[in-house]
Amino acid sequence: MKRIPWMRTTTLALCTTLALAAPAVARPRGGPGTGTETATASPHPAPPGVGHDSAQGSTEEQVAKARTEQQYWTPERIRAAVAVDAAHSRTPDAPSSPGTGQRHKRSLANEPTRQVPEGIATVGVFLIRSTDGSPTPDQFCTAGAVASPTKSLVITAAHCLKGDHRHRDFAFVPGYRTGASGKGQAGETPYGIFPVQEGKIWIDARYRAAPPDDDVDFAFLRVGPNADGKLLEDAVGRGNELTSVPTAKLARKSVTLVGYPGGQKTPLQCTNDTTAFQGRFMEIACDGFRSGVSGGPFLENFDGRRGDLTGIIGGYKTGGPYDHTSYTSQFDEDVLRLYRQAVTGAPPDPDPSTGTSMGTADTWTHARAMTTGRFHTDSVRNDVSDLIVRWSDGELSLYPGNGAYGFGKDVRLVKDKTWQQAAAITAGDFAGGTDDDLLVRWSDGRLTLYKDVTEDTKLTEKVELKDPDDTWTHASTIAAGRFGAGNTRRDDLVVTWTDGEVTLYSNVDANGLHAEKQLVKPPDTTWPHARNVSAGDFRPDTGDQDLFVRWGDGEVTAYENIAREAFGRQHRLRPAESPWRQALLATVGAFGGPPGQNDIVALWPGGKLTLHPDAISTSLPVERVLVPQ
């Protein structure tokens, strides 16, 4: 029967399902934080589905590392360490702040800058040891302990870590106080020295780009135990509570600033009101905060040991050009996203300067379709998905998955203007070979199967399943998977049509389409709003795949058992009106972590590309950025 497109409705009438709590997903950046309420991040449990690098204990190797660091970082070396930003020392005698043109008026509850000789438990020096022949091998910034389930997180300014880390060691000394200690006193390092674990540094990819984005001048680090085998928060007590700051609330009352200036390294403390600067930074007037204080915390409700963490010195001009005024990048969803990565042990954002970079955001504004499958020889052997992208100029690219939530250098499969007419693509195991096959629906209604696609054979084996056909011009989306239609291959095909009909074709092969089952009868006002459809494995305890759907209103849904129950059993990963209504493309693959096709790749306005690893039927994890905007 010929299908006729129906008028699109303005309201998406989806059945209501139980919306289970999940970590927030960052909205593609159109400016800093859009939230309206302050939200504390750290009390929430780690998101499920992501492998935890649990550090709820210490190993002999970690303790040995701490002892080695302790032997190197003698009191003399710590005192002699040079501030990272010493070459750009803050100006002490500027007449006024560049932000407001005048000093903040101090309230009676606020206090001017003073030294804290006894130290502060959750704030310390962040030590940097270079082994590449640097003229100043021992450097430092300020850092603070952050409350987390790992008991081992530290935050500092990203600009303290900019550059190649291969020849640098890092360590955190909480509560550091300079000067010799008398008998019975705890000493200059009262809680010990905590080495940063190798590879456990989380910096937003936008800060590592050139030029760095000062909106995201913050970094999280996972530290190992001290020489006594104690985790950080077991030694110092609970860390500072990471707290988000909406744009409308950058001006705040009685915020305490702490930092270690170069030279004496006695911590400074000051309490004052903050103001908003440029609508994306928080500004505070505190005298004497010279070089070395970068990474020092902005704390509310400070009790002398810890408080609510609302910023760290950095951001605007790496924290400010004057020693009487300091800044922080806004703590919005970006800092919460990075925190969640650190808590769960998710892979850090890829470095844009590496050879595995996926290009620029400008390039990705030209992506028109995406699908996933196992095509590259290494991917087939390692059971990892690859990403195929169709571009606006007719090029088709294969990005091999690396098994660690990232991708290698792209392989061109074809560049032909004919491919501009590829209206929909999906990948499955239709021909039964080792490699996956690519199915293409063209704008004229043709349906073409490319068998056994690899980086070498590319698109050489072509089978025409449908000649130009007016019916198939009305196919909106196609998704191949294992939907319970009779065998274990991913050779079932779900098709959504412009009139709202949804059909399931069982056991598609090189001989064509076979049994068709109608899952939704036309006309239907819901399914014309399905924007991206893909197969996924969001319930690892079952055999058949689920159907992933991103809707035009921002809802993201996973349906199970569609061959038996149609769409009766659904799981809402994101509610209507979520930031996902801004997404342009989305697809699902297996790019790392536990087995199963449950890692979601999404393209956003401006060319930002993200990956959400290890999604399950009750939660869509926080993004990691593959291509920053």
XYZ file of C-alpha atoms in Angstrom:
629
model
C 0.000 0.000 0.000
C 1.324 3.430 -0.907
C 2.084 5.550 2.142
C 1.035 9.195 2.184
C 2.730 11.609 4.580
C 0.348 13.083 7.170
C 0.453 16.582 8.537
C 2.920 16.794 11.442
C 1.253 17.482 14.748
C 2.577 20.074 17.123
C 2.257 17.970 20.253
C 4.103 14.735 20.914
C 1.711 12.458 22.799
C 3.978 9.873 24.365
C 2.878 7.370 26.967
C 4.096 8.262 30.438
C 6.663 6.010 32.084
C 8.438 6.138 35.383
C 11.287 8.664 35.029
C 14.113 7.353 37.168
C 16.811 9.680 38.463
C 19.914 10.062 36.315
C 22.917 12.382 36.217
C 22.268 15.614 34.363
C 23.600 15.975 30.841
C 25.335 19.165 29.837
C 23.430 21.306 27.367
C 25.504 22.185 24.308
C 27.235 25.414 25.196
C 25.497 28.571 24.178
C 26.933 30.340 27.203
C 27.650 29.389 30.762
C 25.191 27.905 33.249
C 21.529 28.180 32.729
C 20.462 26.573 35.978
C 18.318 28.384 38.509
C 19.198 26.598 41.728
C 22.403 25.771 43.489
C 22.887 22.011 43.545
C 25.461 20.071 45.516
C 27.017 17.301 43.429
C 29.038 15.183 45.793
C 26.385 13.532 48.011
C 24.876 11.755 45.020
C 26.039 8.190 44.404
C 28.163 7.468 41.375
C 26.101 6.869 38.215
C 25.531 3.189 37.502
C 26.878 1.402 34.489
C 30.367 2.954 34.505
C 33.294 0.949 35.806
C 34.457 2.329 39.129
C 38.174 2.495 39.764
C 37.457 1.858 43.356
C 40.057 3.265 45.693
C 38.355 2.345 48.949
C 41.676 0.958 50.113
C 45.346 1.141 49.228
C 47.835 -1.196 47.586
C 51.469 -1.779 48.445
C 52.435 -0.215 45.141
C 50.476 2.965 45.923
C 51.996 3.237 49.382
C 55.471 2.744 47.912
C 54.758 5.553 45.440
C 53.732 7.845 48.311
C 56.930 7.050 50.185
C 58.988 7.856 47.103
C 57.208 11.193 46.747
C 57.755 11.909 50.428
C 61.468 11.260 50.051
C 61.677 13.664 47.118
C 59.480 16.424 48.507
C 61.568 17.367 51.482
C 60.498 20.467 53.472
C 63.297 22.390 51.755
C 62.094 21.445 48.258
C 58.488 22.323 49.049
C 59.493 25.736 50.412
C 61.690 26.388 47.355
C 59.055 25.371 44.775
C 58.181 28.213 42.381
C 54.624 29.255 41.570
C 53.470 27.929 38.178
C 52.312 31.402 37.175
C 55.371 33.214 38.553
C 56.282 34.376 35.048
C 52.949 36.229 34.943
C 53.018 37.683 38.446
C 49.978 39.617 39.517
C 50.385 43.384 39.760
C 50.178 44.488 43.413
C 49.704 48.219 42.981
C 46.928 48.558 40.392
C 44.463 51.255 41.459
C 41.292 49.225 40.880
C 39.759 45.968 39.796
C 39.235 45.555 36.049
C 35.811 44.088 36.717
C 33.924 46.693 38.700
C 36.164 49.736 38.767
C 35.954 49.900 42.560
C 36.536 47.848 45.688
C 33.836 45.613 47.058
C 32.355 47.079 50.188
C 32.926 44.605 52.985
C 30.007 43.592 55.136
C 30.421 43.174 58.892
C 30.424 39.394 58.430
C 33.370 39.554 56.047
C 37.054 39.604 56.944
C 40.145 41.073 55.268
C 43.045 38.907 54.145
C 44.974 37.207 56.926
C 47.562 34.466 57.217
C 46.570 31.065 58.595
C 49.852 29.691 60.013
C 48.164 26.552 61.341
C 47.005 25.587 57.833
C 43.557 24.476 56.606
C 42.812 20.751 56.457
C 41.116 20.579 53.039
C 43.336 23.098 51.213
C 46.992 22.604 50.370
C 49.828 22.999 47.933
C 49.689 21.172 44.625
C 53.253 20.139 43.802
C 54.575 19.694 40.269
C 57.866 17.958 39.573
C 59.294 18.210 36.044
C 61.862 15.666 34.867
C 62.575 17.118 31.421
C 65.436 19.431 32.393
C 63.210 22.404 33.201
C 65.105 25.325 34.833
C 62.424 25.316 37.545
C 61.730 21.589 38.069
C 59.766 22.122 41.293
C 56.618 24.214 40.948
C 53.333 24.559 42.778
C 49.768 25.836 42.709
C 46.981 25.685 45.280
C 44.418 22.860 45.372
C 41.582 21.560 47.532
C 40.063 18.240 48.558
C 36.601 17.549 47.097
C 34.037 15.329 48.811
C 33.390 12.226 46.714
C 32.597 8.501 47.009
C 36.235 7.780 46.119
C 37.576 9.812 49.087
C 40.444 10.740 46.777
C 39.512 13.739 44.596
C 41.376 17.042 44.373
C 40.502 20.146 42.338
C 42.871 22.800 41.020
C 43.067 25.197 38.071
C 43.440 23.629 34.639
C 46.090 26.193 33.744
C 48.310 24.642 36.436
C 48.322 21.450 34.337
C 48.460 22.805 30.796
C 50.890 20.991 28.534
C 52.469 17.571 28.177
C 52.276 15.499 31.381
C 54.645 12.717 30.313
C 57.615 14.210 32.134
C 55.804 15.549 35.191
C 54.779 14.126 38.551
C 52.075 15.672 40.720
C 51.304 15.471 44.423
C 48.937 17.139 46.888
C 49.898 18.259 50.399
C 46.716 19.162 52.332
C 46.973 21.444 55.350
C 50.530 22.466 54.479
C 52.076 25.092 56.785
C 55.576 26.436 56.372
C 58.281 26.676 58.994
C 59.958 24.214 61.316
C 57.736 22.377 63.795
C 58.506 21.919 67.462
C 58.330 18.757 69.487
C 54.863 17.229 69.577
C 53.608 19.254 66.611
C 52.249 17.644 63.462
C 54.858 19.136 61.133
C 54.707 20.957 57.832
C 52.796 18.121 56.118
C 50.392 17.112 58.902
C 48.311 14.737 56.736
C 51.092 13.462 54.489
C 51.751 13.700 50.766
C 49.242 12.242 48.282
C 50.614 11.422 44.787
C 48.312 11.932 41.812
C 47.564 8.573 40.174
C 48.887 8.112 36.669
C 46.312 9.001 34.008
C 43.785 10.200 36.599
C 43.569 13.831 35.504
C 40.315 15.240 34.126
C 40.488 18.493 32.140
C 37.786 19.716 29.778
C 38.957 19.273 26.168
C 38.014 22.889 25.474
C 40.721 24.059 27.869
C 43.352 21.930 26.144
C 42.398 23.378 22.775
C 44.170 26.404 21.313
C 43.343 28.926 22.583
C 42.152 27.472 25.909
C 38.558 28.220 26.918
C 38.698 30.164 30.187
C 35.101 29.136 30.952
C 36.445 25.712 31.981
C 39.670 26.529 33.864
C 39.369 23.717 36.398
C 40.704 20.166 36.698
C 39.991 17.140 38.883
C 42.672 14.694 39.958
C 42.522 11.303 41.662
C 45.211 10.925 44.316
C 46.525 7.720 45.824
C 46.988 7.122 49.557
C 49.719 8.720 51.635
C 52.753 6.859 52.979
C 50.638 5.512 55.849
C 48.152 3.976 53.422
C 45.377 6.480 54.236
C 43.027 7.829 51.587
C 42.738 11.606 51.378
C 39.361 12.036 53.096
C 40.249 9.441 55.718
C 43.198 11.655 56.625
C 41.706 15.180 56.436
C 38.014 14.457 56.999
C 35.294 15.116 54.453
C 36.347 17.311 51.552
C 34.668 20.463 50.324
C 31.214 19.960 48.779
C 31.174 20.721 45.049
C 28.300 23.168 44.445
C 26.912 24.515 41.161
C 26.369 28.242 40.675
C 23.640 29.498 38.293
C 24.431 32.520 36.158
C 21.881 34.592 38.056
C 23.645 33.864 41.363
C 27.270 34.699 40.638
C 26.937 37.566 43.131
C 27.033 35.856 46.541
C 27.434 36.801 50.187
C 30.403 36.019 52.461
C 32.544 33.784 50.287
C 35.896 32.710 51.737
C 38.939 32.627 49.465
C 41.996 30.528 50.329
C 45.339 30.348 48.523
C 49.073 29.773 48.925
C 51.122 32.704 47.630
C 54.674 32.231 46.394
C 57.561 32.810 48.769
C 56.571 31.981 52.304
C 53.712 29.636 51.341
C 51.665 30.409 54.401
C 48.001 30.080 53.376
C 45.967 33.253 53.053
C 42.283 33.502 53.934
C 39.838 36.274 53.112
C 36.047 36.553 53.229
C 34.096 38.965 51.050
C 31.007 39.240 48.845
C 31.380 38.285 45.185
C 30.052 39.928 42.048
C 29.334 38.641 38.543
C 31.889 39.520 35.874
C 31.057 39.265 32.154
C 28.074 37.102 33.110
C 30.282 34.003 33.334
C 32.887 34.544 36.053
C 32.692 35.152 39.775
C 34.872 38.024 41.065
C 36.104 38.669 44.608
C 38.274 41.433 46.119
C 40.889 40.022 48.511
C 44.276 41.721 48.975
C 47.617 39.962 48.707
C 46.599 36.977 46.576
C 49.742 36.945 44.453
C 51.194 34.204 42.213
C 50.785 30.705 43.587
C 47.154 31.031 44.634
C 45.816 29.599 41.346
C 43.487 26.714 42.143
C 42.621 28.096 45.580
C 38.972 27.470 46.531
C 36.009 29.849 46.809
C 34.123 28.473 49.850
C 30.713 29.241 51.307
C 29.666 28.195 54.814
C 33.347 27.783 55.686
C 33.904 26.427 59.204
C 37.681 26.689 59.330
C 38.279 23.259 57.784
C 35.835 22.878 54.901
C 32.871 24.484 53.137
C 30.746 24.474 50.001
C 33.009 24.756 46.961
C 31.664 27.358 44.500
C 34.822 28.088 42.492
C 38.613 27.991 42.309
C 41.002 30.809 41.401
C 41.296 30.718 37.610
C 39.235 31.557 34.538
C 39.460 35.214 33.539
C 43.154 35.892 32.787
C 43.997 32.669 34.712
C 42.508 34.127 37.877
C 43.107 37.829 37.340
C 46.029 40.208 36.631
C 45.963 41.938 40.028
C 46.728 40.545 43.462
C 43.737 42.293 45.053
C 41.053 40.758 42.775
C 40.532 37.110 41.915
C 38.189 35.227 39.565
C 36.784 31.764 39.003
C 35.197 30.100 36.016
C 31.522 29.551 36.686
C 30.743 26.226 38.344
C 27.863 25.095 36.152
C 27.095 21.791 34.408
C 30.600 21.720 32.907
C 32.284 21.259 36.282
C 29.656 18.710 37.358
C 30.254 16.717 34.162
C 33.992 16.613 34.815
C 33.401 15.693 38.466
C 31.233 12.742 37.425
C 33.946 11.550 35.074
C 36.439 11.640 37.943
C 34.071 9.895 40.389
C 33.273 7.051 37.993
C 36.760 6.740 36.540
C 35.439 7.472 33.039
C 38.127 8.149 30.427
C 39.161 11.819 30.336
C 38.217 13.965 27.356
C 40.596 13.254 24.461
C 43.368 15.753 23.900
C 42.613 17.793 20.739
C 46.348 17.859 19.917
C 46.700 14.060 19.637
C 46.569 12.074 16.452
C 43.270 10.501 17.522
C 41.442 13.811 17.414
C 38.243 13.588 15.371
C 38.722 16.989 13.798
C 37.141 20.334 14.508
C 33.623 21.409 15.318
C 33.513 23.233 11.978
C 34.025 19.915 10.197
C 31.268 18.222 12.179
C 28.690 20.852 11.258
C 28.692 19.067 7.879
C 27.734 15.622 9.253
C 24.335 14.514 7.936
C 23.933 10.888 9.075
C 25.639 8.446 11.467
C 25.497 4.750 12.205
C 27.638 2.192 14.027
C 28.865 -1.315 13.277
C 31.931 -3.578 13.245
C 33.789 -2.870 10.022
C 37.479 -2.323 10.743
C 39.592 -5.484 11.052
C 40.704 -4.632 14.595
C 37.142 -3.790 15.620
C 35.810 -7.128 14.411
C 38.547 -8.975 16.297
C 38.002 -6.974 19.515
C 34.190 -6.782 19.274
C 34.237 -2.955 19.218
C 31.961 -0.673 17.236
C 33.090 1.815 14.596
C 31.338 5.019 13.584
C 30.297 5.693 9.981
C 29.461 9.284 9.018
C 27.871 10.633 5.847
C 28.911 14.236 5.107
C 27.126 16.997 3.211
C 29.564 16.800 0.258
C 28.893 13.104 -0.379
C 31.872 11.691 1.486
C 31.411 8.604 3.698
C 33.944 8.146 6.529
C 34.747 5.246 8.850
C 36.089 6.086 12.331
C 37.533 2.909 13.910
C 36.641 2.498 17.590
C 39.648 2.105 19.896
C 37.831 0.213 22.661
C 38.415 3.040 25.150
C 35.461 5.290 24.237
C 37.489 6.963 21.504
C 38.248 6.675 17.795
C 41.223 6.405 15.498
C 41.962 8.289 12.314
C 39.103 8.199 9.832
C 39.111 6.088 6.675
C 37.384 7.404 3.553
C 34.990 4.809 2.198
C 33.760 6.903 -0.728
C 33.537 10.507 -1.872
C 30.834 10.895 -4.491
C 28.094 13.499 -4.800
C 25.670 10.618 -5.320
C 25.977 9.939 -1.600
C 24.405 13.310 -0.878
C 21.165 11.473 -1.691
C 21.705 8.834 1.032
C 18.682 9.729 3.144
C 19.160 7.091 5.895
C 21.849 4.552 6.776
C 22.064 1.665 9.235
C 24.454 -1.227 9.851
C 23.740 -4.867 10.625
C 24.690 -8.462 9.918
C 22.486 -9.161 6.919
C 24.841 -11.268 4.784
C 26.180 -13.481 7.567
C 29.871 -12.699 7.074
C 32.448 -11.713 9.662
C 32.157 -8.014 8.889
C 29.031 -5.893 9.161
C 26.975 -4.706 6.218
C 25.686 -1.219 5.429
C 22.060 -0.632 4.381
C 21.199 2.647 2.632
C 17.804 4.182 1.852
C 18.193 6.714 -0.967
C 16.053 9.785 -1.555
C 14.454 8.151 -4.641
C 13.266 5.177 -2.595
C 16.022 2.733 -3.572
C 17.295 0.360 -0.898
C 20.927 -0.777 -1.272
C 22.903 -3.317 0.756
C 26.713 -3.051 0.872
C 28.034 -6.410 2.057
C 31.085 -6.997 4.268
C 32.316 -3.426 4.478
C 35.926 -3.080 5.717
C 38.653 -0.455 5.645
C 40.154 -2.301 2.651
C 37.226 -3.643 0.616
C 35.095 -0.574 1.403
C 31.839 -0.551 -0.645
C 32.725 -3.020 -3.388
C 29.959 -5.627 -2.820
C 26.625 -3.981 -3.631
C 23.171 -5.553 -3.778
C 20.058 -3.588 -4.794
C 17.220 -4.702 -2.526
C 14.669 -2.179 -3.844
C 14.538 -0.247 -7.085
C 13.404 3.386 -6.976
C 10.082 3.193 -5.176
C 7.690 5.960 -4.160
C 6.702 3.983 -1.055
C 10.213 3.969 0.404
C 10.656 7.700 -0.098
C 8.351 7.952 2.937
C 10.625 5.887 5.190
C 11.819 8.391 7.825
C 14.297 6.246 9.778
C 15.729 2.738 9.522
C 17.429 0.778 12.303
C 18.949 -2.697 12.067
C 19.321 -4.908 15.120
C 18.482 -8.167 16.853
C 14.885 -7.495 17.862
C 13.688 -11.033 18.612
C 12.428 -11.997 15.179
C 13.884 -15.470 14.953
C 17.707 -15.718 15.072
C 20.788 -14.326 16.776
C 21.998 -12.119 13.927
C 21.433 -8.366 13.798
C 19.322 -8.669 10.659
C 15.939 -7.324 11.739
C 14.953 -3.909 10.402
C 12.702 -1.348 12.089
C 11.308 1.347 9.789
C 9.395 4.455 10.816
C 7.249 6.129 8.145
C 6.126 9.698 7.623
C 2.493 8.810 8.371
C 3.438 7.419 11.793
C 3.411 3.741 10.881
C 6.220 1.592 12.338
C 7.104 -1.781 10.801
C 9.498 -4.600 11.645
C 11.071 -6.677 8.865
C 12.423 -10.021 10.081
C 15.648 -11.656 8.929
C 16.585 -9.258 6.130
C 19.322 -10.669 3.865
C 20.886 -10.198 0.451
C 17.746 -11.666 -1.119
C 15.620 -8.825 0.149
C 12.993 -7.946 2.757
C 10.833 -10.707 4.142
C 8.072 -10.891 6.731
C 6.707 -7.476 7.684
C 5.046 -6.929 11.051
C 3.122 -3.750 11.750
C 4.069 -2.380 15.189
C 2.134 0.909 14.925
C -0.806 1.471 12.603
C -1.170 4.673 10.577
C -2.146 7.382 10.936
C -0.269 8.010 14.166
C 0.627 11.399 15.638
C 3.523 10.241 17.823
C 6.013 8.445 15.607
C 6.518 11.184 12.993
C 8.439 12.918 15.803
C 11.050 10.147 16.092
C 14.271 11.866 15.015
C 16.947 9.183 15.551
C 16.357 5.441 15.911
C 19.009 2.836 16.689
C 19.495 -0.616 18.252
C 20.980 -0.806 21.742
C 21.673 -3.141 24.667
C 20.481 -1.198 27.699
C 19.525 -4.271 29.734
C 22.610 -6.525 29.859
C 20.678 -9.449 31.371
C 18.549 -10.028 28.241
C 19.332 -11.381 24.797
C 17.373 -9.256 22.337
C 18.269 -5.668 21.621
C 16.269 -2.590 22.573
C 15.166 0.217 20.286
C 16.687 3.604 21.130
C 14.630 6.638 20.064
C 15.441 10.338 20.333
C 12.265 12.400 19.956
C 11.887 15.903 18.592
C 10.794 17.298 21.974
C 13.958 16.079 23.739
C 12.666 12.845 25.231
C 15.011 9.864 24.891
C 13.409 6.415 25.165
C 14.495 2.774 25.073
C 11.911 0.126 24.142
C 12.379 -3.565 24.957
C 10.812 -6.693 23.484
C 9.419 -4.839 20.470
C 8.953 -8.034 18.439
C 6.665 -9.495 21.126
C 5.161 -6.458 22.858
C 5.539 -3.712 20.224
C 6.109 -0.576 22.321
C 4.362 -1.633 25.512
C 7.528 -1.708 27.625
C 9.516 1.505 27.549
C 12.191 3.214 29.628
C 12.588 6.967 29.597
C 16.275 7.924 29.629
C 15.548 11.649 29.320
C 12.238 13.479 29.775
C 10.479 15.726 27.275
C 11.909 19.254 27.016
C 15.380 17.987 27.938
C 18.496 19.427 26.233
C 18.321 16.475 23.819
C 15.766 18.343 21.731
C 18.760 20.371 20.494
C 20.661 17.278 19.325
C 21.046 16.851 15.585
C 22.033 13.185 15.322
C 22.361 10.261 17.727
C 23.350 6.617 17.375
C 24.334 3.730 19.661
C 27.393 1.462 19.642
C 29.857 -0.486 21.807
C 32.924 1.704 22.199
C 34.396 0.526 25.518
C 33.675 -0.765 28.998
C 31.342 -3.711 29.626
C 30.166 -5.717 26.589
C 26.957 -4.498 24.995
C 25.850 -1.851 22.545
C 24.973 0.944 24.987
C 27.324 3.862 24.307
C 25.502 6.806 22.728
C 27.192 9.212 20.307
C 25.409 12.536 19.744
C 26.009 15.516 17.476
C 24.954 18.984 18.675
C 24.568 22.436 17.090
C 27.896 24.059 16.370
C 29.623 20.736 15.659
C 30.051 19.481 19.217
C 30.283 15.671 19.322
C 29.745 13.769 22.577
C 29.758 10.187 23.813
C 27.646 8.938 26.737
C 29.258 5.662 27.875
C 27.523 2.637 29.366
C 23.902 3.768 29.352
C 21.356 1.487 30.994
C 17.576 1.417 30.864
C 17.282 3.667 33.927
C 20.000 6.205 33.231
C 21.801 8.068 30.505
C 25.320 8.826 31.815
C 27.088 12.135 31.617
C 28.768 12.981 28.347
C 32.418 12.953 27.453
C 33.386 15.386 24.706
C 34.850 13.904 21.524
C 34.863 17.171 19.567
C 34.509 20.427 21.545
C 32.503 23.285 20.138
